CSV table of C-alpha atoms in Angstrom, one decimal:
chain,number,residue,atom,x,y,z
A,1,UNK,CA,-12.5,-13.7,29.6
A,2,UNK,CA,-11.5,-17.2,30.8
A,3,UNK,CA,-11.8,-20.7,29.5
A,4,UNK,CA,-13.0,-23.2,32.0
A,5,UNK,CA,-15.6,-25.3,30.4
A,6,UNK,CA,-14.8,-28.6,28.7
A,7,UNK,CA,-15.8,-27.2,25.3
A,8,UNK,CA,-13.5,-24.2,25.6
A,9,UNK,CA,-10.6,-23.9,23.1
A,10,UNK,CA,-8.0,-24.0,25.9
A,11,UNK,CA,-8.7,-25.9,29.2
A,12,UNK,CA,-6.3,-25.7,32.2
A,13,UNK,CA,-6.4,-28.8,34.3
A,14,UNK,CA,-6.4,-28.6,38.1
A,15,UNK,CA,-2.9,-30.0,38.2
A,16,UNK,CA,-1.5,-27.1,36.2
A,17,UNK,CA,-0.4,-25.0,39.2
A,18,UNK,CA,3.3,-25.4,40.2
A,19,UNK,CA,6.7,-23.8,40.0
A,20,UNK,CA,7.8,-21.6,37.1
A,21,UNK,CA,8.7,-23.6,34.0
A,22,UNK,CA,12.0,-23.6,32.0
A,23,UNK,CA,10.6,-25.4,28.9
A,24,UNK,CA,7.2,-26.1,27.2
A,25,UNK,CA,6.0,-28.3,24.4
A,26,UNK,CA,2.8,-29.4,22.7
A,27,UNK,CA,2.2,-33.0,21.8
A,28,UNK,CA,-1.1,-33.4,20.0
A,29,UNK,CA,-3.7,-31.5,22.0
A,30,UNK,CA,-1.7,-31.5,25.3
A,31,UNK,CA,0.6,-28.7,26.3
A,32,UNK,CA,3.1,-29.5,29.0
A,33,UNK,CA,5.9,-27.7,30.9
A,34,UNK,CA,9.0,-28.9,32.9
A,35,UNK,CA,12.3,-28.1,34.4
A,36,UNK,CA,15.5,-27.4,32.3
A,37,UNK,CA,16.7,-30.9,32.7
A,38,UNK,CA,13.4,-32.3,31.4
A,39,UNK,CA,12.1,-33.3,34.8
A,40,UNK,CA,9.1,-32.1,36.9
A,41,UNK,CA,6.9,-32.4,33.9
A,42,UNK,CA,3.2,-31.5,34.2
A,43,UNK,CA,0.4,-30.8,31.7
A,44,UNK,CA,-0.9,-27.3,31.8
A,45,UNK,CA,-3.4,-27.0,29.0
A,46,UNK,CA,-5.7,-29.1,26.9
A,47,UNK,CA,-6.5,-27.8,23.4
A,48,UNK,CA,-9.8,-28.3,21.5
A,49,UNK,CA,-7.7,-29.0,18.3
A,50,UNK,CA,-4.3,-30.3,17.5
A,51,UNK,CA,-3.8,-27.8,14.7
A,52,UNK,CA,-0.5,-25.9,14.7
A,53,UNK,CA,0.0,-23.5,17.6
A,54,UNK,CA,2.6,-21.0,18.7
A,55,UNK,CA,4.0,-21.3,22.2
A,56,UNK,CA,6.0,-18.7,24.2
A,57,UNK,CA,7.3,-18.7,27.8
A,58,UNK,CA,8.0,-15.5,29.7
A,59,UNK,CA,11.6,-15.1,30.7
A,60,UNK,CA,10.7,-15.9,34.4
A,61,UNK,CA,8.8,-19.0,33.4
A,62,UNK,CA,5.6,-17.9,35.2
A,63,UNK,CA,3.4,-17.4,32.1
A,64,UNK,CA,2.8,-19.3,28.9
A,65,UNK,CA,1.2,-17.7,25.9
A,66,UNK,CA,-0.2,-19.8,23.1
A,67,UNK,CA,-2.0,-19.0,19.8
A,68,UNK,CA,-4.7,-21.6,19.3
A,69,UNK,CA,-6.9,-21.2,16.3
A,70,UNK,CA,-7.7,-17.6,15.8
A,71,UNK,CA,-7.1,-16.5,19.4
A,72,UNK,CA,-4.2,-15.9,21.8
A,73,UNK,CA,-4.4,-17.3,25.4
A,74,UNK,CA,-2.2,-16.8,28.5
A,75,UNK,CA,-1.8,-19.5,31.2
A,76,UNK,CA,-0.5,-18.6,34.6
A,77,UNK,CA,1.7,-21.5,35.4
A,78,UNK,CA,2.1,-20.7,39.1
A,79,UNK,CA,-1.6,-20.3,40.1
A,80,UNK,CA,-3.0,-22.6,37.5
A,81,UNK,CA,-6.1,-20.3,37.1
A,82,UNK,CA,-8.2,-20.7,33.9
A,83,UNK,CA,-6.6,-19.5,30.7
A,84,UNK,CA,-7.1,-15.8,29.8
A,85,UNK,CA,-8.3,-15.0,26.3
A,86,UNK,CA,-6.5,-11.8,25.1
A,87,UNK,CA,-9.6,-11.1,23.0
A,88,UNK,CA,-7.4,-10.6,20.0
A,89,UNK,CA,-8.4,-12.1,16.7
A,90,UNK,CA,-5.4,-13.3,14.8
A,91,UNK,CA,-4.8,-14.8,11.4
A,92,UNK,CA,-2.0,-17.4,11.2
A,93,UNK,CA,0.1,-16.0,14.1
A,94,UNK,CA,3.8,-16.7,13.5
A,95,UNK,CA,5.4,-15.3,16.6
A,96,UNK,CA,4.6,-14.5,20.2
A,97,UNK,CA,7.3,-12.5,22.0
A,98,UNK,CA,7.1,-11.7,25.7
A,99,UNK,CA,8.5,-8.3,26.9
A,100,UNK,CA,11.5,-8.6,29.2
A,101,UNK,CA,9.3,-7.9,32.3
A,102,UNK,CA,6.7,-10.5,31.3
A,103,UNK,CA,3.9,-7.9,31.5
A,104,UNK,CA,3.3,-7.6,27.7
A,105,UNK,CA,3.4,-9.8,24.7
A,106,UNK,CA,3.9,-9.0,21.0
A,107,UNK,CA,1.8,-10.9,18.6
A,108,UNK,CA,2.9,-11.1,14.9
A,109,UNK,CA,0.4,-12.4,12.3
A,110,UNK,CA,-0.4,-11.8,8.6
A,111,UNK,CA,-2.0,-8.4,9.2
A,112,UNK,CA,-0.1,-6.6,12.0
A,113,UNK,CA,2.3,-6.5,15.0
A,114,UNK,CA,0.2,-6.0,18.1
A,115,UNK,CA,1.2,-5.6,21.7
A,116,UNK,CA,-1.1,-6.8,24.5
A,117,UNK,CA,-1.0,-5.8,28.2
A,118,UNK,CA,-1.4,-9.1,30.1
A,119,UNK,CA,-3.5,-8.5,33.2
A,120,UNK,CA,-6.9,-9.2,34.7
A,121,UNK,CA,-8.5,-7.1,31.8
A,122,UNK,CA,-6.1,-7.6,28.8
A,123,UNK,CA,-5.9,-4.8,26.2
A,124,UNK,CA,-4.2,-4.9,22.8
A,125,UNK,CA,-2.9,-2.2,20.5
A,126,UNK,CA,-1.6,-2.3,16.9
A,127,UNK,CA,2.0,-1.2,16.7
A,128,UNK,CA,2.5,-1.8,13.0
A,129,UNK,CA,0.8,-3.0,9.8
A,130,UNK,CA,2.0,-5.6,7.2
A,131,UNK,CA,4.9,-7.3,9.0
A,132,UNK,CA,7.1,-9.9,7.2
A,133,UNK,CA,5.7,-12.7,9.4
A,134,UNK,CA,8.6,-15.1,9.0
A,135,UNK,CA,10.9,-12.5,10.6
A,136,UNK,CA,9.2,-12.4,14.0
A,137,UNK,CA,9.9,-9.5,16.3
A,138,UNK,CA,12.4,-8.6,19.0
A,139,UNK,CA,12.0,-6.5,22.2
A,140,UNK,CA,14.5,-3.9,23.3
A,141,UNK,CA,16.0,-4.8,26.7
A,142,UNK,CA,14.0,-2.0,28.4
A,143,UNK,CA,10.8,-3.3,26.9
A,144,UNK,CA,9.9,0.0,25.2
A,145,UNK,CA,10.6,-0.8,21.6
A,146,UNK,CA,10.2,-3.6,19.1
A,147,UNK,CA,12.3,-4.4,16.0
A,148,UNK,CA,10.6,-6.1,13.1
A,149,UNK,CA,10.7,-6.4,9.3
A,150,UNK,CA,7.8,-5.0,7.4
A,151,UNK,CA,6.8,-5.7,3.8
A,152,UNK,CA,6.9,-3.0,1.2
A,153,UNK,CA,5.0,0.0,2.6
A,154,UNK,CA,6.3,3.0,0.7
A,155,UNK,CA,6.5,3.7,-3.0
A,156,UNK,CA,10.3,3.4,-2.9
A,157,UNK,CA,10.1,0.1,-1.1
A,158,UNK,CA,7.5,-1.3,-3.6
A,159,UNK,CA,9.8,-0.4,-6.4
A,160,UNK,CA,12.6,-2.3,-4.8
A,161,UNK,CA,10.3,-5.3,-4.1
A,162,UNK,CA,10.9,-6.1,-0.4
A,163,UNK,CA,10.6,-3.9,2.7
A,164,UNK,CA,12.4,-2.5,5.6
A,165,UNK,CA,13.8,-3.2,9.1
A,166,UNK,CA,11.9,-1.0,11.5
A,167,UNK,CA,12.1,-0.1,15.2
A,168,UNK,CA,8.9,1.3,16.8
A,169,UNK,CA,7.3,2.0,20.1
A,170,UNK,CA,3.6,2.0,19.0
A,171,UNK,CA,3.6,5.8,18.5
A,172,UNK,CA,6.5,6.3,16.1
A,173,UNK,CA,8.7,4.1,13.9
A,174,UNK,CA,12.3,4.5,12.6
A,175,UNK,CA,13.4,2.8,9.4
A,176,UNK,CA,16.8,1.3,10.1
A,177,UNK,CA,17.5,-0.3,6.7
A,178,UNK,CA,15.6,-0.9,3.5
A,179,UNK,CA,15.9,-4.2,1.5
A,180,UNK,CA,15.1,-5.0,-2.0
A,181,UNK,CA,16.0,-6.2,-5.5
A,182,UNK,CA,18.4,-4.6,-7.9
A,183,UNK,CA,19.2,-5.6,-11.5
A,184,UNK,CA,21.5,-8.4,-10.5
A,185,UNK,CA,21.0,-8.8,-6.8
A,186,UNK,CA,18.4,-9.3,-4.0
A,187,UNK,CA,19.1,-8.2,-0.4
A,188,UNK,CA,17.2,-10.3,2.1
A,189,UNK,CA,17.0,-9.6,5.9
A,190,UNK,CA,17.2,-12.2,8.6
A,191,UNK,CA,15.3,-11.9,11.9
A,192,UNK,CA,16.6,-9.0,14.0
A,193,UNK,CA,18.0,-9.3,17.5
A,194,UNK,CA,17.7,-6.6,20.1
A,195,UNK,CA,20.5,-6.9,22.6
A,196,UNK,CA,22.0,-4.7,25.4
A,197,UNK,CA,24.6,-3.3,22.9
A,198,UNK,CA,21.9,-2.4,20.4
A,199,UNK,CA,19.9,-3.8,17.6
A,200,UNK,CA,21.8,-6.4,15.5
A,201,UNK,CA,20.8,-8.0,12.2
A,202,UNK,CA,22.2,-10.0,9.3
A,203,UNK,CA,21.4,-9.3,5.7
A,204,UNK,CA,22.2,-11.6,2.8
A,205,UNK,CA,22.9,-10.4,-0.7
A,206,UNK,CA,21.9,-12.9,-3.4
A,207,UNK,CA,23.2,-12.9,-6.9
A,208,UNK,CA,20.3,-13.0,-9.4
A,209,UNK,CA,20.4,-14.3,-13.0
A,210,UNK,CA,17.3,-14.2,-15.2
A,211,UNK,CA,15.1,-13.8,-12.1
A,212,UNK,CA,16.6,-16.9,-10.4
A,213,UNK,CA,19.0,-17.1,-7.4
A,214,UNK,CA,22.6,-17.7,-8.6
A,215,UNK,CA,24.4,-17.9,-5.3
A,216,UNK,CA,25.5,-15.8,-2.3
A,217,UNK,CA,27.2,-12.5,-3.0
A,218,UNK,CA,27.7,-11.0,0.5
A,219,UNK,CA,26.6,-11.5,4.1
A,220,UNK,CA,26.8,-8.6,6.5
A,221,UNK,CA,26.0,-8.4,10.2
A,222,UNK,CA,25.3,-4.9,11.4
A,223,UNK,CA,24.3,-3.1,14.6
A,224,UNK,CA,22.4,0.0,15.4
A,225,UNK,CA,24.2,1.9,18.1
A,226,UNK,CA,23.8,5.4,19.7
A,227,UNK,CA,26.2,6.8,17.0
A,228,UNK,CA,24.6,5.1,14.0
A,229,UNK,CA,24.9,1.8,12.2
A,230,UNK,CA,28.1,-0.1,12.6
A,231,UNK,CA,29.1,-3.1,10.4
A,232,UNK,CA,30.4,-5.9,12.7
A,233,UNK,CA,31.3,-8.4,10.0
A,234,UNK,CA,31.2,-8.8,6.2
A,235,UNK,CA,31.8,-12.0,4.3
A,236,UNK,CA,31.7,-13.1,0.7
A,237,UNK,CA,30.9,-16.8,1.2
A,238,UNK,CA,31.3,-19.6,-1.2
A,239,UNK,CA,30.0,-22.6,0.8
A,240,UNK,CA,29.0,-21.2,4.2
A,241,UNK,CA,27.6,-18.2,5.9
A,242,UNK,CA,26.6,-17.1,9.4
A,243,UNK,CA,23.4,-15.4,10.7
A,244,UNK,CA,23.2,-13.6,14.1
A,245,UNK,CA,20.5,-15.4,16.2
A,246,UNK,CA,21.0,-14.3,19.8
A,247,UNK,CA,23.1,-12.8,22.6
A,248,UNK,CA,25.1,-14.3,25.4
A,249,UNK,CA,25.3,-13.1,29.0
A,250,UNK,CA,28.8,-11.6,28.3
A,251,UNK,CA,27.4,-9.4,25.5
A,252,UNK,CA,28.8,-11.5,22.6
A,253,UNK,CA,26.5,-12.6,19.8
A,254,UNK,CA,25.4,-16.1,18.9
A,255,UNK,CA,25.8,-17.0,15.2
A,256,UNK,CA,24.1,-19.9,13.4
A,257,UNK,CA,26.7,-21.0,10.8
A,258,UNK,CA,25.4,-23.0,7.8
A,259,UNK,CA,27.8,-24.9,5.6
A,260,UNK,CA,26.2,-25.8,2.2
A,261,UNK,CA,27.1,-29.0,0.5
A,262,UNK,CA,25.8,-30.5,-2.7
A,263,UNK,CA,22.7,-32.1,-1.2
A,264,UNK,CA,23.0,-31.4,2.6
A,265,UNK,CA,23.5,-28.5,5.0
A,266,UNK,CA,25.6,-28.6,8.2
A,267,UNK,CA,24.9,-26.3,11.2
A,268,UNK,CA,26.9,-25.2,14.2
A,269,UNK,CA,26.8,-22.3,16.7
A,270,UNK,CA,29.6,-19.7,16.7
A,271,UNK,CA,30.3,-16.7,18.9
A,272,UNK,CA,30.9,-13.2,17.5
A,273,UNK,CA,32.8,-10.9,19.9
A,274,UNK,CA,32.6,-7.1,20.0
A,275,UNK,CA,35.6,-6.8,17.6
A,276,UNK,CA,33.8,-8.8,14.9
A,277,UNK,CA,35.9,-12.0,15.3
A,278,UNK,CA,33.9,-15.3,15.1
A,279,UNK,CA,35.0,-18.4,17.0
A,280,UNK,CA,33.3,-21.8,17.4
A,281,UNK,CA,31.3,-22.4,20.6
A,282,UNK,CA,31.8,-26.1,20.2
A,283,UNK,CA,28.1,-26.8,19.4
A,284,UNK,CA,27.8,-28.8,16.2
A,285,UNK,CA,24.1,-29.3,15.5
A,286,UNK,CA,24.3,-31.8,12.6
A,287,UNK,CA,24.0,-32.2,8.9
A,288,UNK,CA,20.6,-32.5,7.2
A,289,UNK,CA,19.1,-33.1,3.8
A,290,UNK,CA,17.7,-29.7,3.0
A,291,UNK,CA,14.2,-29.8,4.5
A,292,UNK,CA,15.1,-29.2,8.1
A,293,UNK,CA,14.1,-26.3,10.4
A,294,UNK,CA,16.9,-25.3,12.9
A,295,UNK,CA,16.3,-22.4,15.2
A,296,UNK,CA,18.1,-20.8,18.2
A,297,UNK,CA,15.5,-19.9,20.8
A,298,UNK,CA,17.8,-18.0,23.1
A,299,UNK,CA,20.4,-18.3,25.8
A,300,UNK,CA,20.1,-19.2,29.5
A,301,UNK,CA,21.9,-17.3,32.3
A,302,UNK,CA,24.2,-20.3,32.8
A,303,UNK,CA,25.4,-20.1,29.2
A,304,UNK,CA,23.5,-22.9,27.7
A,305,UNK,CA,21.9,-22.3,24.3
A,306,UNK,CA,18.3,-23.4,23.5
A,307,UNK,CA,18.1,-24.9,20.0
A,308,UNK,CA,15.1,-26.5,18.3
A,309,UNK,CA,15.6,-29.0,15.5
A,310,UNK,CA,12.9,-30.4,13.1
A,311,UNK,CA,14.8,-32.9,10.9
A,312,UNK,CA,12.6,-32.7,7.9
A,313,UNK,CA,9.4,-31.1,6.6
A,314,UNK,CA,7.7,-34.6,6.9
A,315,UNK,CA,8.6,-34.9,10.6
A,316,UNK,CA,6.0,-33.8,13.2
A,317,UNK,CA,8.5,-33.8,16.0
A,318,UNK,CA,10.6,-30.8,17.0
A,319,UNK,CA,13.4,-31.6,19.4
A,320,UNK,CA,14.5,-29.1,22.0
A,321,UNK,CA,18.1,-29.1,23.1
A,322,UNK,CA,19.9,-27.1,25.8
A,323,UNK,CA,23.4,-27.1,24.5
A,324,UNK,CA,26.5,-26.4,26.7
A,325,UNK,CA,29.3,-24.6,24.9
A,326,UNK,CA,32.2,-27.0,24.3
A,327,UNK,CA,30.1,-30.0,24.9
A,328,UNK,CA,28.1,-30.3,21.7
A,329,UNK,CA,24.4,-30.4,21.1
A,330,UNK,CA,23.7,-32.8,24.0
A,331,UNK,CA,20.5,-34.9,24.4
A,332,UNK,CA,17.0,-33.9,23.8
A,333,UNK,CA,15.2,-32.4,26.8
A,334,UNK,CA,11.8,-32.3,25.2
A,335,UNK,CA,10.1,-32.9,21.9
A,336,UNK,CA,6.7,-32.3,20.4
A,337,UNK,CA,4.8,-30.5,17.7
A,338,UNK,CA,6.0,-27.1,19.1
A,339,UNK,CA,8.5,-26.2,21.8
A,340,UNK,CA,9.5,-23.1,23.8
A,341,UNK,CA,12.0,-22.1,26.4
A,342,UNK,CA,12.1,-19.5,29.2
A,343,UNK,CA,15.3,-17.7,28.0
A,344,UNK,CA,16.8,-14.8,30.0
A,345,UNK,CA,18.3,-13.7,26.6
A,346,UNK,CA,15.7,-14.7,24.0
A,347,UNK,CA,16.5,-15.2,20.4
A,348,UNK,CA,14.1,-14.3,17.6
A,349,UNK,CA,12.6,-17.5,16.4
A,350,UNK,CA,11.0,-15.9,13.4
A,351,UNK,CA,12.7,-18.3,11.2
A,352,UNK,CA,15.6,-18.6,8.7
């Protein structure tokens, strides 16, 4: 099904056709794309509503997926043909993740993780029920498996009160780690990252006192490898902690470090090497007042790191930066209600 009439939810203008895109953003009802330096900008879609959407660019920059209303649409940025409706009814979609080859897309919403084959006649299949929507999903490098966090599904998980990190291929699923609440602690997962060396994730142990959070007890980053689960780093932080958020071209991991102050939080990007040693990448993001949304969207082949920053919950503008290691955050290359980047090594922007 295509959208071509002026009353359709997504309308692709005649000027949409062009080269593959490096970045995308929505401002109001207009979705635009451009080059990595912010140039060569062109509008590629006009939405019927300016309600919140999800945007996702394929790694090669040739396709843009967007969740508009209760549907998911795909725009071919090279041909500029009318948007294709994936015929998938969604409820508050929180993540769209392209497979590495750009032929399939994973859609995470309140009810399920579903995978759609993107072609002339799109088909979608449910891979999992009940995902923890804020954790997104991450494809394996070969595009055969997805990692995601599910809510409590088994009796044991319901007793513990949280859920599990799962790897699945649509036919079978493997529980990698369960999370939950003990008498004095709560273990929370962060969005998982599938890299070439394996599946990596960070879990945070919170101290609990009378049902309320009473500080950080432990932060661990672990990896699922061929021989089993390996702990890469363990910390018992007082005022800062780091979460794995992506991978670099050399196989090292990207960490988002958060330093907690009395009323503010400071952010920077670190590098975790295969030995478990963390070093600064020289990318200080800034210090904010506690209502910010900072995400790492992925890494480009040239080493730059794509970072989105919304300074407060009251702000409607998300700023997209392509930061060069050692040179700081750099200027904004785009900004809007939502942003996306064509990353060769995508992060998992499920949220933190």
